[in-house]
Short mmCIF file of the C-alpha atoms (twelve columns), coordinates in Angstrom:
data_MODEL
# 
_entry.id   MODEL 
# 
loop_
_atom_site.group_PDB 
_atom_site.id 
_atom_site.type_symbol 
_atom_site.label_atom_id 
_atom_site.label_alt_id 
_atom_site.label_comp_id 
_atom_site.label_asym_id 
_atom_site.label_seq_id 
_atom_site.Cartn_x 
_atom_site.Cartn_y 
_atom_site.Cartn_z 
_atom_site.pdbx_PDB_model_num 
ATOM 1  C CA . UNK A 1  14.660 -6.066  66.929 1 
ATOM 2  C CA . UNK A 2  16.389 -8.792  68.880 1 
ATOM 3  C CA . UNK A 3  17.965 -12.094 67.940 1 
ATOM 4  C CA . UNK A 4  15.435 -14.950 68.020 1 
ATOM 5  C CA . UNK A 5  17.173 -17.996 66.505 1 
ATOM 6  C CA . UNK A 6  19.057 -19.621 69.341 1 
ATOM 7  C CA . UNK A 7  20.864 -22.959 69.331 1 
ATOM 8  C CA . UNK A 8  18.558 -24.887 71.654 1 
ATOM 9  C CA . UNK A 9  17.059 -28.334 72.049 1 
ATOM 10 C CA . UNK A 10 14.075 -28.637 69.733 1 
ATOM 11 C CA . UNK A 11 15.248 -26.029 67.200 1 
ATOM 12 C CA . UNK A 12 14.739 -27.127 63.585 1 
ATOM 13 C CA . UNK A 13 17.808 -26.610 61.407 1 
ATOM 14 C CA . UNK A 14 18.755 -27.021 57.765 1 
ATOM 15 C CA . UNK A 15 21.921 -29.028 57.059 1 
ATOM 16 C CA . UNK A 16 24.104 -27.087 54.619 1 
ATOM 17 C CA . UNK A 17 27.023 -29.479 54.029 1 
ATOM 18 C CA . UNK A 18 27.650 -33.183 53.510 1 
ATOM 19 C CA . UNK A 19 25.442 -36.059 52.404 1 
ATOM 20 C CA . UNK A 20 22.395 -34.605 54.219 1 
ATOM 21 C CA . UNK A 21 22.747 -31.182 52.568 1 
ATOM 22 C CA . UNK A 22 19.367 -29.497 52.114 1 
ATOM 23 C CA . UNK A 23 17.538 -31.690 54.658 1 
ATOM 24 C CA . UNK A 24 15.803 -30.567 57.831 1 
ATOM 25 C CA . UNK A 25 16.798 -31.903 61.248 1 
ATOM 26 C CA . UNK A 26 16.110 -31.268 64.926 1 
ATOM 27 C CA . UNK A 27 18.739 -30.310 67.497 1 
ATOM 28 C CA . UNK A 28 18.391 -32.820 70.323 1 
ATOM 29 C CA . UNK A 29 21.537 -32.227 72.384 1 
ATOM 30 C CA . UNK A 30 24.135 -29.480 72.803 1 
ATOM 31 C CA . UNK A 31 27.600 -31.069 72.992 1 
ATOM 32 C CA . UNK A 32 29.805 -27.996 73.397 1 
ATOM 33 C CA . UNK A 33 30.266 -24.527 71.934 1 
ATOM 34 C CA . UNK A 34 31.075 -25.966 68.495 1 
ATOM 35 C CA . UNK A 35 28.916 -29.084 68.077 1 
ATOM 36 C CA . UNK A 36 25.427 -30.447 68.604 1 
ATOM 37 C CA . UNK A 37 23.580 -33.734 68.061 1 
ATOM 38 C CA . UNK A 38 20.827 -33.689 65.429 1 
ATOM 39 C CA . UNK A 39 18.241 -36.138 64.158 1 
ATOM 40 C CA . UNK A 40 15.698 -35.824 61.352 1 
ATOM 41 C CA . UNK A 41 13.788 -38.019 62.334 1 
ATOM 42 C CA . UNK A 42 15.170 -40.389 59.703 1 
ATOM 43 C CA . UNK A 43 11.753 -41.718 58.595 1 
ATOM 44 C CA . UNK A 44 10.571 -38.178 57.851 1 
ATOM 45 C CA . UNK A 45 13.641 -36.275 56.593 1 
ATOM 46 C CA . UNK A 46 16.307 -38.936 56.084 1 
ATOM 47 C CA . UNK A 47 18.760 -37.520 58.635 1 
ATOM 48 C CA . UNK A 48 20.071 -40.108 61.114 1 
ATOM 49 C CA . UNK A 49 21.168 -39.156 64.638 1 
ATOM 50 C CA . UNK A 50 24.657 -37.644 64.415 1 
ATOM 51 C CA . UNK A 51 27.001 -35.073 65.873 1 
ATOM 52 C CA . UNK A 52 27.541 -32.059 63.610 1 
ATOM 53 C CA . UNK A 53 29.401 -28.736 63.948 1 
ATOM 54 C CA . UNK A 54 27.354 -25.526 64.025 1 
ATOM 55 C CA . UNK A 55 29.101 -24.307 60.877 1 
ATOM 56 C CA . UNK A 56 27.299 -27.034 58.905 1 
ATOM 57 C CA . UNK A 57 23.750 -26.083 59.895 1 
ATOM 58 C CA . UNK A 58 21.455 -23.091 59.450 1 
ATOM 59 C CA . UNK A 59 18.925 -22.403 62.196 1 
ATOM 60 C CA . UNK A 60 15.298 -21.887 61.169 1 
ATOM 61 C CA . UNK A 61 12.455 -20.027 62.870 1 
ATOM 62 C CA . UNK A 62 10.746 -23.326 63.757 1 
ATOM 63 C CA . UNK A 63 10.989 -25.040 67.124 1 
ATOM 64 C CA . UNK A 64 9.338  -28.110 68.636 1 
ATOM 65 C CA . UNK A 65 8.887  -28.873 72.311 1 
ATOM 66 C CA . UNK A 66 11.408 -31.607 73.198 1 
ATOM 67 C CA . UNK A 67 13.565 -32.660 76.102 1 
ATOM 68 C CA . UNK A 68 17.319 -33.288 75.856 1 
ATOM 69 C CA . UNK A 69 18.331 -36.469 74.042 1 
ATOM 70 C CA . UNK A 70 14.741 -37.286 73.073 1 
ATOM 71 C CA . UNK A 71 13.834 -40.642 71.566 1 
ATOM 72 C CA . UNK A 72 13.050 -40.945 67.865 1 
ATOM 73 C CA . UNK A 73 9.349  -41.614 68.463 1 
ATOM 74 C CA . UNK A 74 9.077  -38.433 70.562 1 
ATOM 75 C CA . UNK A 75 10.761 -36.406 67.825 1 
ATOM 76 C CA . UNK A 76 8.366  -37.786 65.192 1 
ATOM 77 C CA . UNK A 77 5.415  -36.992 67.437 1 
ATOM 78 C CA . UNK A 78 6.645  -33.427 67.988 1 
ATOM 79 C CA . UNK A 79 7.113  -32.910 64.220 1 
ATOM 80 C CA . UNK A 80 3.582  -34.157 63.583 1 
ATOM 81 C CA . UNK A 81 2.077  -31.956 66.316 1 
ATOM 82 C CA . UNK A 82 4.032  -28.917 65.119 1 
ATOM 83 C CA . UNK A 83 3.233  -29.639 61.443 1 
ATOM 84 C CA . UNK A 84 6.832  -28.727 60.606 1 
ATOM 85 C CA . UNK A 85 6.987  -30.096 57.035 1 
ATOM 86 C CA . UNK A 86 3.860  -28.194 55.991 1 
ATOM 87 C CA . UNK A 87 5.194  -24.980 57.534 1 
ATOM 88 C CA . UNK A 88 8.533  -25.491 55.763 1 
ATOM 89 C CA . UNK A 89 6.883  -26.068 52.377 1 
ATOM 90 C CA . UNK A 90 4.697  -23.002 52.913 1 
ATOM 91 C CA . UNK A 91 7.677  -20.804 53.738 1 
# 
């Protein structure tokens, strides 16, 4: 059994601290070894684009196909194509 949840662009994560606690977000940029940029998209999950340390997120098994620093409309489209909210509710 190998490790499968990597910090990567397109990985869906669960915010575990702060005002967005309990909300899903997408990693859209890796800043350094301690931080990344996430976005909900805000219309779907309520998480605005922000920089957050890795200690404040939990990685999930879900991933969408995105490029680095993707636009909000591309993130929404990827969530819809991947049916992420339905998969999350099912799990």
